Amino acid sequence: MRIALTILAFLALASVPLWLRDPYLLNALITTGIFVIGAMSLNLLLGFTGQLSLGHIAFFGIGAYVSALTSLGFDVGLPGDLRLVHAPWPPIAGFVLAILVAGLCGYFVGLLSFRVRGAYFVIVTISFAEVVRLVALNWVELTQGPLALTNIPSIALPLPGFGEMTLRTKMHNYYLVLVVALIAYLLIARLVHSHFGRAMRGLMENETLAVSVGIDVTRTLTIAAVISAAIAGAAGSLYAHYIRIIDPEVFAFINTVTMVIMVISGGKGSLAGPVVGGLIFGLLPVALRPVMAPEAQWIAYGSVLIAILFVLPRGIVPSLAQRFSRRRSNAPALAPVALTETGAKEPA
Amino acid sequence: MTARNIAMTIDQVAVRFGGLVAISDMSFTVGEGEIVSLIGPNGAGKTTAFNVMTGFLTPSAGQVTYQGTTLTGLKPHEIADLGLIRTFQRTSVFPNDTVYHNLLIGLHRQGRVRLLDAILGLPGARASERKLRQKAGELIEWVGLERRAHDLAGSLSYGEQRLVGVALALAAEPSMLLLDEPVSGMNASETHRFVELIRSIRDRGITILLVEHDMPMVMTVSDRIVVLNYGRIIAEGTPEVIRNDPAVIEAYLGHGAASA
Ligand SMILES: Nc1ncnc2c1ncn2[C@@H]1O[C@H](COP(=O)(O)OP(=O)(O)OP(=O)(O)O)[C@@H](O)[C@H]1O
Ligand SMILES: [Mg+2]
């Protein structure tokens, strides 16, 4: 049932470029897709471990800059007459490095903050994002500072035997984002359904009990932070090679807020939540643009969010799923269940 | 007492909370496969002793050794990894998960697979999942909660939640089990069943340290009893010895009977 819905949704999304030719809308869908990946990564922390990363955009931005710099090359001076020179590499290498470097940053942020949790993690992540933004702004020799890194090459996929295929068109990029989003979705789904996912759940529900049965808090949360940051880094890399220009504004706090809104409205702790919330809040600007000034749009965002949470307090996906299952279980009287070897429900 | 290998040694442990002395100089040992009860009036320091043994509290002085390992400085999950597992005095379950999923979380120690194997769904990880599901089912059956397997743990009765707590502890594969007032909130027949359960746990070779106010139960089930009063051990011995010890009658039954 759930799997069928997921496949159906994926096929529907995959068909979009076949009937939607409008480049403006396709562009909106691509950037939305990139932010959906970011929101999914945020949900892994917020929804499945309960840790709020309010500097999540840092990992996204680091991914963007690492990928851009890897593919553009750089030549910067270091203290003591040293120079660090890097010749341009293919963008695909930038994509891989973006994932690794962002994941590493997630590891250090986790290491710094998970000994004491809660508010401490929120503060460390906010500070981290601000520090990274300041570096991007002021290390002009490396990042061009506010002048932005420009002419970032599009991603080219190596096709064995055929050379490579540069993803220039919107349709190419749409499918690239869709495939990466699918991989991220499946990765997170596998993770949360594995025994790591259960450890995360246990910690969120009752930490004292969880550690008493042998669950290592620091390790579990750090794994979640690394994977979350790595996925955000992948999204950032896609962003850099699609928009092809990035400046320190990418680290703006408002971008983290956007991702948090996507997660909360869609439903934190549900796999599909960030996708649904992300599509709504990613495409809302498109719908609002003809009728509203950009400044006023934030007010509309807030109103839509409040409206959603008023009707569906746990977010769209979990609230609807709950209503649906309640209606179903009301219909036939619940038969007593016996445990089979697989633990599935079975009438006794 | 017959000669057994010693499982746990509590050596001159003291715990102070600010000015309050919760435990002053406590020393005793628990032998492998033994059922030892730690009893005493409310506030005697029993739960505090459990917290020290399982790494939730650092003692102000002294140390606990389990199977040759000094526990000082170990985190609770590291102590759990030594096979020393506890239950909690207040009901403690994962309330928003079904009983069955509670057990799957509790089986963490037995379900460890490599992260990559789990993500890729490799055969090793899948076989481990199958094994866990089967074990979860067995444990639920063993504590007699089959009918509640797919209900949220938080929706269970007090007594049932205590059984879930014990099942969770067993899921963690203990070599020694610390039970903090497991039958409080259970009725007579539930308590009777629980005594059988404790015996069968011991028959699996698991050492048991029991904290309990239910005196008839303590007297039937224990090999040895340690009596604590105001953070100090006042008596130690077999149920017969303890039953007739004037200091115990004075300290424990004297004012504890009213509040127990
Ligand atoms: N975290 C704490 N901070 C301050 N005092 C504490 C703390 N934990 C326990 N105490 C005090 O230490 C003493 C021993 O408490 P403890 O919970 O170990 O008693 P107990 O023997 O388990 O009692 P009961 O039978 O009521 O469960 C009590 O006076 C209690 O108030
Ligand atoms: Mg107590």
Tab-separated table of C-alpha atoms in Angstrom, chain A residues 2-344:
chain	number	residue	atom	x	y	z
A	2	ARG	CA	2.582	2.512	1.138
A	3	ILE	CA	5.117	1.203	-1.368
A	4	ALA	CA	2.549	1.382	-4.174
A	5	LEU	CA	1.836	5.018	-3.290
A	6	THR	CA	5.546	5.826	-3.289
A	7	ILE	CA	6.080	4.250	-6.698
A	8	LEU	CA	3.027	6.032	-8.075
A	9	ALA	CA	4.233	9.378	-6.764
A	10	PHE	CA	7.661	8.777	-8.240
A	11	LEU	CA	6.215	7.892	-11.656
A	12	ALA	CA	4.015	10.981	-11.576
A	13	LEU	CA	7.023	13.155	-10.784
A	14	ALA	CA	9.079	11.419	-13.471
A	15	SER	CA	6.441	12.169	-16.101
A	16	VAL	CA	6.391	15.930	-15.460
A	17	PRO	CA	8.997	17.047	-18.054
A	18	LEU	CA	7.144	15.003	-20.689
A	19	TRP	CA	4.068	17.230	-20.529
A	20	LEU	CA	5.315	20.388	-18.804
A	21	ARG	CA	7.355	22.463	-21.249
A	22	ASP	CA	7.249	25.789	-19.438
A	23	PRO	CA	10.900	26.567	-18.519
A	24	TYR	CA	9.910	28.854	-15.674
A	25	LEU	CA	7.853	26.160	-13.968
A	26	LEU	CA	10.448	23.500	-14.670
A	27	ASN	CA	13.066	25.747	-13.105
A	28	ALA	CA	10.883	26.175	-10.025
A	29	LEU	CA	10.456	22.414	-9.793
A	30	ILE	CA	14.203	21.813	-10.015
A	31	THR	CA	15.105	24.268	-7.249
A	32	THR	CA	12.190	22.934	-5.199
A	33	GLY	CA	13.504	19.408	-5.690
A	34	ILE	CA	16.929	20.486	-4.480
A	35	PHE	CA	15.407	22.006	-1.358
A	36	VAL	CA	13.271	18.907	-0.831
A	37	ILE	CA	16.498	16.907	-0.608
A	38	GLY	CA	17.749	19.416	1.961
A	39	ALA	CA	14.478	19.105	3.884
A	40	MET	CA	14.692	15.299	3.846
A	41	SER	CA	18.171	15.506	5.353
A	42	LEU	CA	16.949	17.915	8.023
A	43	ASN	CA	14.060	15.558	8.807
A	44	LEU	CA	16.496	12.726	9.504
A	45	LEU	CA	17.752	14.752	12.466
A	46	LEU	CA	14.671	16.678	13.511
A	47	GLY	CA	12.078	13.998	12.889
A	48	PHE	CA	13.933	10.836	13.792
A	49	THR	CA	16.295	11.951	16.558
A	50	GLY	CA	14.490	15.073	17.778
A	51	GLN	CA	17.589	17.244	17.318
A	52	LEU	CA	16.889	20.619	15.690
A	53	SER	CA	19.677	21.773	13.407
A	54	LEU	CA	19.010	25.492	12.957
A	55	GLY	CA	22.163	25.885	10.908
A	56	HIS	CA	21.381	23.109	8.514
A	57	ILE	CA	21.964	25.333	5.499
A	58	ALA	CA	25.665	25.326	6.446
A	59	PHE	CA	26.028	21.754	5.185
A	60	PHE	CA	24.107	22.631	2.031
A	61	GLY	CA	26.293	25.711	1.452
A	62	ILE	CA	29.500	23.811	2.187
A	63	GLY	CA	28.440	21.234	-0.390
A	64	ALA	CA	27.783	24.012	-2.887
A	65	TYR	CA	31.129	25.729	-2.330
A	66	VAL	CA	33.187	22.520	-2.207
A	67	SER	CA	31.641	21.297	-5.427
A	68	ALA	CA	32.016	24.659	-7.176
A	69	LEU	CA	35.631	25.116	-6.085
A	70	THR	CA	36.547	21.555	-7.000
A	71	SER	CA	35.273	22.023	-10.532
A	72	LEU	CA	36.509	25.610	-10.968
A	73	GLY	CA	39.939	25.161	-9.405
A	74	PHE	CA	41.618	27.773	-7.209
A	75	ASP	CA	44.960	29.274	-6.312
A	76	VAL	CA	45.178	30.755	-2.841
A	77	GLY	CA	48.005	31.949	-0.610
A	78	LEU	CA	48.480	30.367	2.798
A	79	PRO	CA	50.476	31.778	5.707
A	80	GLY	CA	54.239	31.479	5.219
A	81	ASP	CA	54.517	31.972	1.467
A	82	LEU	CA	52.763	28.715	0.731
A	83	ARG	CA	50.274	28.510	-2.084
A	84	LEU	CA	47.440	26.049	-2.416
A	85	VAL	CA	46.764	25.383	-6.072
A	86	HIS	CA	44.034	23.146	-7.395
A	87	ALA	CA	43.413	22.553	-11.090
A	88	PRO	CA	39.752	22.120	-12.118
A	89	TRP	CA	38.324	18.638	-11.712
A	90	PRO	CA	35.187	17.247	-13.334
A	91	PRO	CA	31.998	18.403	-11.553
A	92	ILE	CA	31.084	14.827	-10.669
A	93	ALA	CA	34.214	14.701	-8.496
A	94	GLY	CA	32.977	17.930	-6.908
A	95	PHE	CA	29.663	16.236	-6.152
A	96	VAL	CA	31.412	13.339	-4.391
A	97	LEU	CA	33.739	15.661	-2.461
A	98	ALA	CA	30.787	17.837	-1.452
A	99	ILE	CA	29.152	14.801	0.156
A	100	LEU	CA	32.343	13.777	1.939
A	101	VAL	CA	33.281	17.235	3.225
A	102	ALA	CA	29.741	18.060	4.359
A	103	GLY	CA	29.556	14.669	6.110
A	104	LEU	CA	32.852	15.376	7.857
A	105	CYS	CA	31.525	18.749	9.026
A	106	GLY	CA	28.432	16.949	10.326
A	107	TYR	CA	30.730	14.649	12.253
A	108	PHE	CA	32.545	17.522	13.969
A	109	VAL	CA	29.385	19.447	14.744
A	110	GLY	CA	27.927	16.244	16.214
A	111	LEU	CA	31.079	15.576	18.218
A	112	LEU	CA	30.977	19.108	19.609
A	113	SER	CA	27.359	19.131	20.603
A	114	PHE	CA	26.020	15.668	21.322
A	115	ARG	CA	27.603	15.265	24.730
A	116	VAL	CA	25.127	17.847	25.907
A	117	ARG	CA	21.991	17.953	23.817
A	118	GLY	CA	18.842	19.898	23.164
A	119	ALA	CA	19.363	23.656	23.115
A	120	TYR	CA	23.101	23.171	22.917
A	121	PHE	CA	22.863	21.478	19.524
A	122	VAL	CA	20.636	24.266	18.220
A	123	ILE	CA	23.188	26.878	19.275
A	124	VAL	CA	26.198	25.000	17.922
A	125	THR	CA	24.543	24.532	14.530
A	126	ILE	CA	23.479	28.202	14.287
A	127	SER	CA	26.978	29.358	15.206
A	128	PHE	CA	28.545	26.921	12.797
A	129	ALA	CA	26.443	28.259	9.905
A	130	GLU	CA	27.371	31.827	10.805
A	131	VAL	CA	31.092	31.018	10.983
A	132	VAL	CA	30.990	29.283	7.603
A	133	ARG	CA	29.101	32.238	6.113
A	134	LEU	CA	31.735	34.650	7.407
A	135	VAL	CA	34.508	32.529	5.938
A	136	ALA	CA	32.742	32.453	2.563
A	137	LEU	CA	32.259	36.206	2.740
A	138	ASN	CA	35.772	37.154	3.811
A	139	TRP	CA	38.128	34.617	2.283
A	140	VAL	CA	37.820	36.522	-0.962
A	141	GLU	CA	40.825	34.929	-2.598
A	142	LEU	CA	39.166	31.523	-2.397
A	143	THR	CA	35.470	32.289	-2.656
A	144	GLN	CA	35.378	35.703	-4.401
A	145	GLY	CA	33.416	36.808	-1.326
A	146	PRO	CA	30.280	38.784	-2.213
A	147	LEU	CA	31.324	38.832	-5.886
A	148	ALA	CA	30.224	35.187	-6.051
A	149	LEU	CA	31.723	32.161	-7.747
A	150	THR	CA	30.524	32.278	-11.321
A	151	ASN	CA	30.620	30.074	-14.395
A	152	ILE	CA	30.331	26.901	-12.348
A	153	PRO	CA	30.217	24.095	-14.910
A	154	SER	CA	27.152	21.877	-15.283
A	155	ILE	CA	27.437	18.321	-14.085
A	156	ALA	CA	28.636	15.885	-16.736
A	157	LEU	CA	27.872	12.212	-16.353
A	158	PRO	CA	30.580	9.873	-17.559
A	159	LEU	CA	29.021	7.292	-19.895
A	160	PRO	CA	31.449	4.407	-20.369
A	161	GLY	CA	32.072	3.952	-24.082
A	162	PHE	CA	30.338	7.182	-25.121
A	163	GLY	CA	32.515	9.806	-23.448
A	164	GLU	CA	30.316	11.938	-21.212
A	165	MET	CA	27.002	13.689	-21.203
A	166	THR	CA	26.801	17.244	-19.951
A	167	LEU	CA	23.509	17.994	-18.195
A	168	ARG	CA	22.710	21.406	-19.648
A	169	THR	CA	18.984	21.440	-20.272
A	170	LYS	CA	16.298	21.844	-17.633
A	171	MET	CA	14.983	18.396	-18.423
A	172	HIS	CA	18.403	16.848	-17.762
A	173	ASN	CA	18.707	18.653	-14.470
A	174	TYR	CA	15.180	17.779	-13.486
A	175	TYR	CA	15.918	14.093	-13.837
A	176	LEU	CA	19.268	14.442	-12.096
A	177	VAL	CA	17.587	16.032	-9.090
A	178	LEU	CA	14.796	13.472	-9.151
A	179	VAL	CA	17.243	10.559	-9.136
A	180	VAL	CA	19.347	12.027	-6.313
A	181	ALA	CA	16.158	12.749	-4.352
A	182	LEU	CA	15.022	9.150	-4.855
A	183	ILE	CA	18.366	7.799	-3.664
A	184	ALA	CA	18.282	10.081	-0.615
A	185	TYR	CA	14.706	9.001	0.121
A	186	LEU	CA	15.522	5.298	-0.103
A	187	LEU	CA	18.686	5.740	1.945
A	188	ILE	CA	16.806	7.466	4.743
A	189	ALA	CA	13.982	4.917	4.555
A	190	ARG	CA	16.414	2.018	4.899
A	191	LEU	CA	18.237	3.750	7.702
A	192	VAL	CA	15.200	4.519	9.830
A	193	HIS	CA	13.827	1.009	9.381
A	194	SER	CA	17.120	-0.596	10.315
A	195	HIS	CA	18.285	-1.165	13.866
A	196	PHE	CA	19.993	2.254	13.711
A	197	GLY	CA	16.607	3.796	13.101
A	198	ARG	CA	15.168	1.924	16.060
A	199	ALA	CA	18.041	3.140	18.229
A	200	MET	CA	17.249	6.726	17.173
A	201	ARG	CA	13.571	6.212	17.947
A	202	GLY	CA	14.357	4.705	21.321
A	203	LEU	CA	16.564	7.645	22.243
A	204	MET	CA	13.902	10.126	21.219
A	205	GLU	CA	11.158	8.354	23.154
A	206	ASN	CA	12.959	7.437	26.372
A	207	GLU	CA	16.660	8.128	26.488
A	208	THR	CA	17.244	6.645	29.960
A	209	LEU	CA	15.657	3.366	28.956
A	210	ALA	CA	17.460	3.357	25.609
A	211	VAL	CA	20.925	3.663	27.138
A	212	SER	CA	20.027	1.021	29.722
A	213	VAL	CA	19.571	-1.548	26.944
A	214	GLY	CA	22.940	-0.641	25.457
A	215	ILE	CA	22.188	2.099	22.927
A	216	ASP	CA	25.119	4.502	22.558
A	217	VAL	CA	23.640	8.006	22.395
A	218	THR	CA	26.666	9.853	21.058
A	219	ARG	CA	27.395	7.303	18.379
A	220	THR	CA	23.801	7.008	17.207
A	221	LEU	CA	23.250	10.758	16.995
A	222	THR	CA	26.619	11.307	15.330
A	223	ILE	CA	25.816	8.755	12.632
A	224	ALA	CA	22.519	10.539	12.007
A	225	ALA	CA	24.283	13.924	11.859
A	226	VAL	CA	26.923	12.683	9.405
A	227	ILE	CA	24.384	11.155	7.023
A	228	SER	CA	22.096	14.150	7.310
A	229	ALA	CA	24.934	16.590	6.589
A	230	ALA	CA	26.206	14.477	3.698
A	231	ILE	CA	22.788	14.463	2.024
A	232	ALA	CA	22.480	18.236	2.535
A	233	GLY	CA	25.944	18.565	0.946
A	234	ALA	CA	24.755	16.573	-2.079
A	235	ALA	CA	21.798	18.935	-2.425
A	236	GLY	CA	24.142	21.929	-2.219
A	237	SER	CA	26.328	20.505	-4.944
A	238	LEU	CA	23.311	20.022	-7.238
A	239	TYR	CA	22.339	23.617	-6.501
A	240	ALA	CA	25.768	25.005	-7.393
A	241	HIS	CA	25.983	23.162	-10.700
A	242	TYR	CA	22.419	23.984	-11.658
A	243	ILE	CA	22.297	27.708	-10.732
A	244	ARG	CA	25.990	27.942	-11.729
A	245	ILE	CA	26.639	30.899	-9.472
A	246	ILE	CA	26.871	30.967	-5.673
A	247	ASP	CA	27.631	33.673	-3.148
A	248	PRO	CA	27.621	33.746	0.682
A	249	GLU	CA	23.897	34.524	0.633
A	250	VAL	CA	23.370	30.789	0.267
A	251	PHE	CA	24.113	30.557	4.021
A	252	ALA	CA	21.272	32.932	4.915
A	253	PHE	CA	19.300	31.861	7.993
A	254	ILE	CA	16.073	32.190	6.028
A	255	ASN	CA	17.111	29.188	3.924
A	256	THR	CA	17.285	27.007	7.030
A	257	VAL	CA	13.917	28.356	8.103
A	258	THR	CA	12.473	27.391	4.731
A	259	MET	CA	13.680	23.823	5.194
A	260	VAL	CA	12.322	23.686	8.742
A	261	ILE	CA	8.925	24.901	7.462
A	262	MET	CA	8.957	22.227	4.771
A	263	VAL	CA	9.637	19.517	7.363
A	264	ILE	CA	7.171	20.724	9.995
A	265	SER	CA	4.296	21.312	7.561
A	266	GLY	CA	4.759	17.989	5.772
A	267	GLY	CA	5.241	16.157	9.046
A	268	LYS	CA	8.512	15.542	10.854
A	269	GLY	CA	9.382	11.941	11.470
A	270	SER	CA	7.556	10.799	8.357
A	271	LEU	CA	9.485	9.840	5.247
A	272	ALA	CA	7.132	11.511	2.789
A	273	GLY	CA	6.519	14.569	4.986
A	274	PRO	CA	9.428	16.723	3.758
A	275	VAL	CA	8.573	15.825	0.160
A	276	VAL	CA	4.977	16.977	0.506
A	277	GLY	CA	5.839	20.029	2.613
A	278	GLY	CA	8.767	20.804	0.319
A	279	LEU	CA	6.634	20.731	-2.814
A	280	ILE	CA	4.044	23.012	-1.228
A	281	PHE	CA	6.459	25.600	0.110
A	282	GLY	CA	8.832	25.318	-2.831
A	283	LEU	CA	6.084	26.010	-5.339
A	284	LEU	CA	4.130	28.523	-3.275
A	285	PRO	CA	6.328	31.431	-4.486
A	286	VAL	CA	5.438	30.480	-8.053
A	287	ALA	CA	1.764	30.684	-7.243
A	288	LEU	CA	2.140	33.878	-5.242
A	289	ARG	CA	4.429	35.776	-7.598
A	290	PRO	CA	1.718	37.176	-9.861
A	291	VAL	CA	-0.349	38.421	-6.923
A	292	MET	CA	2.128	39.489	-4.263
A	293	ALA	CA	5.342	41.403	-3.713
A	294	PRO	CA	8.212	39.129	-2.572
A	295	GLU	CA	8.252	40.727	0.907
A	296	ALA	CA	4.583	40.024	1.420
A	297	GLN	CA	5.095	36.398	0.433
A	298	TRP	CA	6.643	35.565	3.785
A	299	ILE	CA	3.439	36.622	5.469
A	300	ALA	CA	1.565	34.279	3.163
A	301	TYR	CA	4.035	31.490	4.002
A	302	GLY	CA	3.402	31.977	7.681
A	303	SER	CA	-0.360	31.981	7.178
A	304	VAL	CA	-0.292	28.810	5.100
A	305	LEU	CA	1.917	27.085	7.682
A	306	ILE	CA	-0.375	28.066	10.537
A	307	ALA	CA	-3.428	26.965	8.553
A	308	ILE	CA	-1.867	23.572	7.835
A	309	LEU	CA	-0.837	22.978	11.432
A	310	PHE	CA	-4.229	24.133	12.669
A	311	VAL	CA	-6.060	21.533	10.598
A	312	LEU	CA	-3.353	18.865	10.683
A	313	PRO	CA	-1.389	19.423	13.894
A	314	ARG	CA	1.209	16.713	13.343
A	315	GLY	CA	1.910	17.821	9.789
A	316	ILE	CA	0.192	16.778	6.592
A	317	VAL	CA	1.435	13.226	6.117
A	318	PRO	CA	1.273	11.842	9.695
A	319	SER	CA	-2.086	13.488	10.397
A	320	LEU	CA	-3.671	12.182	7.208
A	321	ALA	CA	-2.164	8.727	7.712
A	322	GLN	CA	-3.616	8.644	11.217
A	323	ARG	CA	-7.087	9.633	10.044
A	324	PHE	CA	-6.950	7.089	7.262
A	325	SER	CA	-5.901	4.222	9.524
A	326	ARG	CA	-8.479	5.186	12.155
A	327	ARG	CA	-11.236	5.051	9.580
A	328	ARG	CA	-10.007	1.676	8.405
A	329	SER	CA	-9.735	0.174	11.865
A	330	ASN	CA	-13.199	1.441	12.760
A	331	ALA	CA	-14.806	-0.574	10.002
A	332	PRO	CA	-14.243	-4.242	10.962
A	333	ALA	CA	-13.841	-5.130	14.605
A	334	LEU	CA	-10.179	-5.806	15.283
A	335	ALA	CA	-9.479	-9.501	15.379
A	336	PRO	CA	-7.149	-10.618	18.162
A	337	VAL	CA	-3.642	-10.954	16.843
A	338	ALA	CA	-1.175	-13.750	17.271
A	339	LEU	CA	2.508	-13.463	16.673
A	340	THR	CA	3.767	-15.312	13.703
A	341	GLU	CA	7.418	-15.935	13.197
A	342	THR	CA	7.755	-12.681	11.306
A	343	GLY	CA	5.687	-10.805	13.840
A	344	ALA	CA	3.095	-9.821	11.259
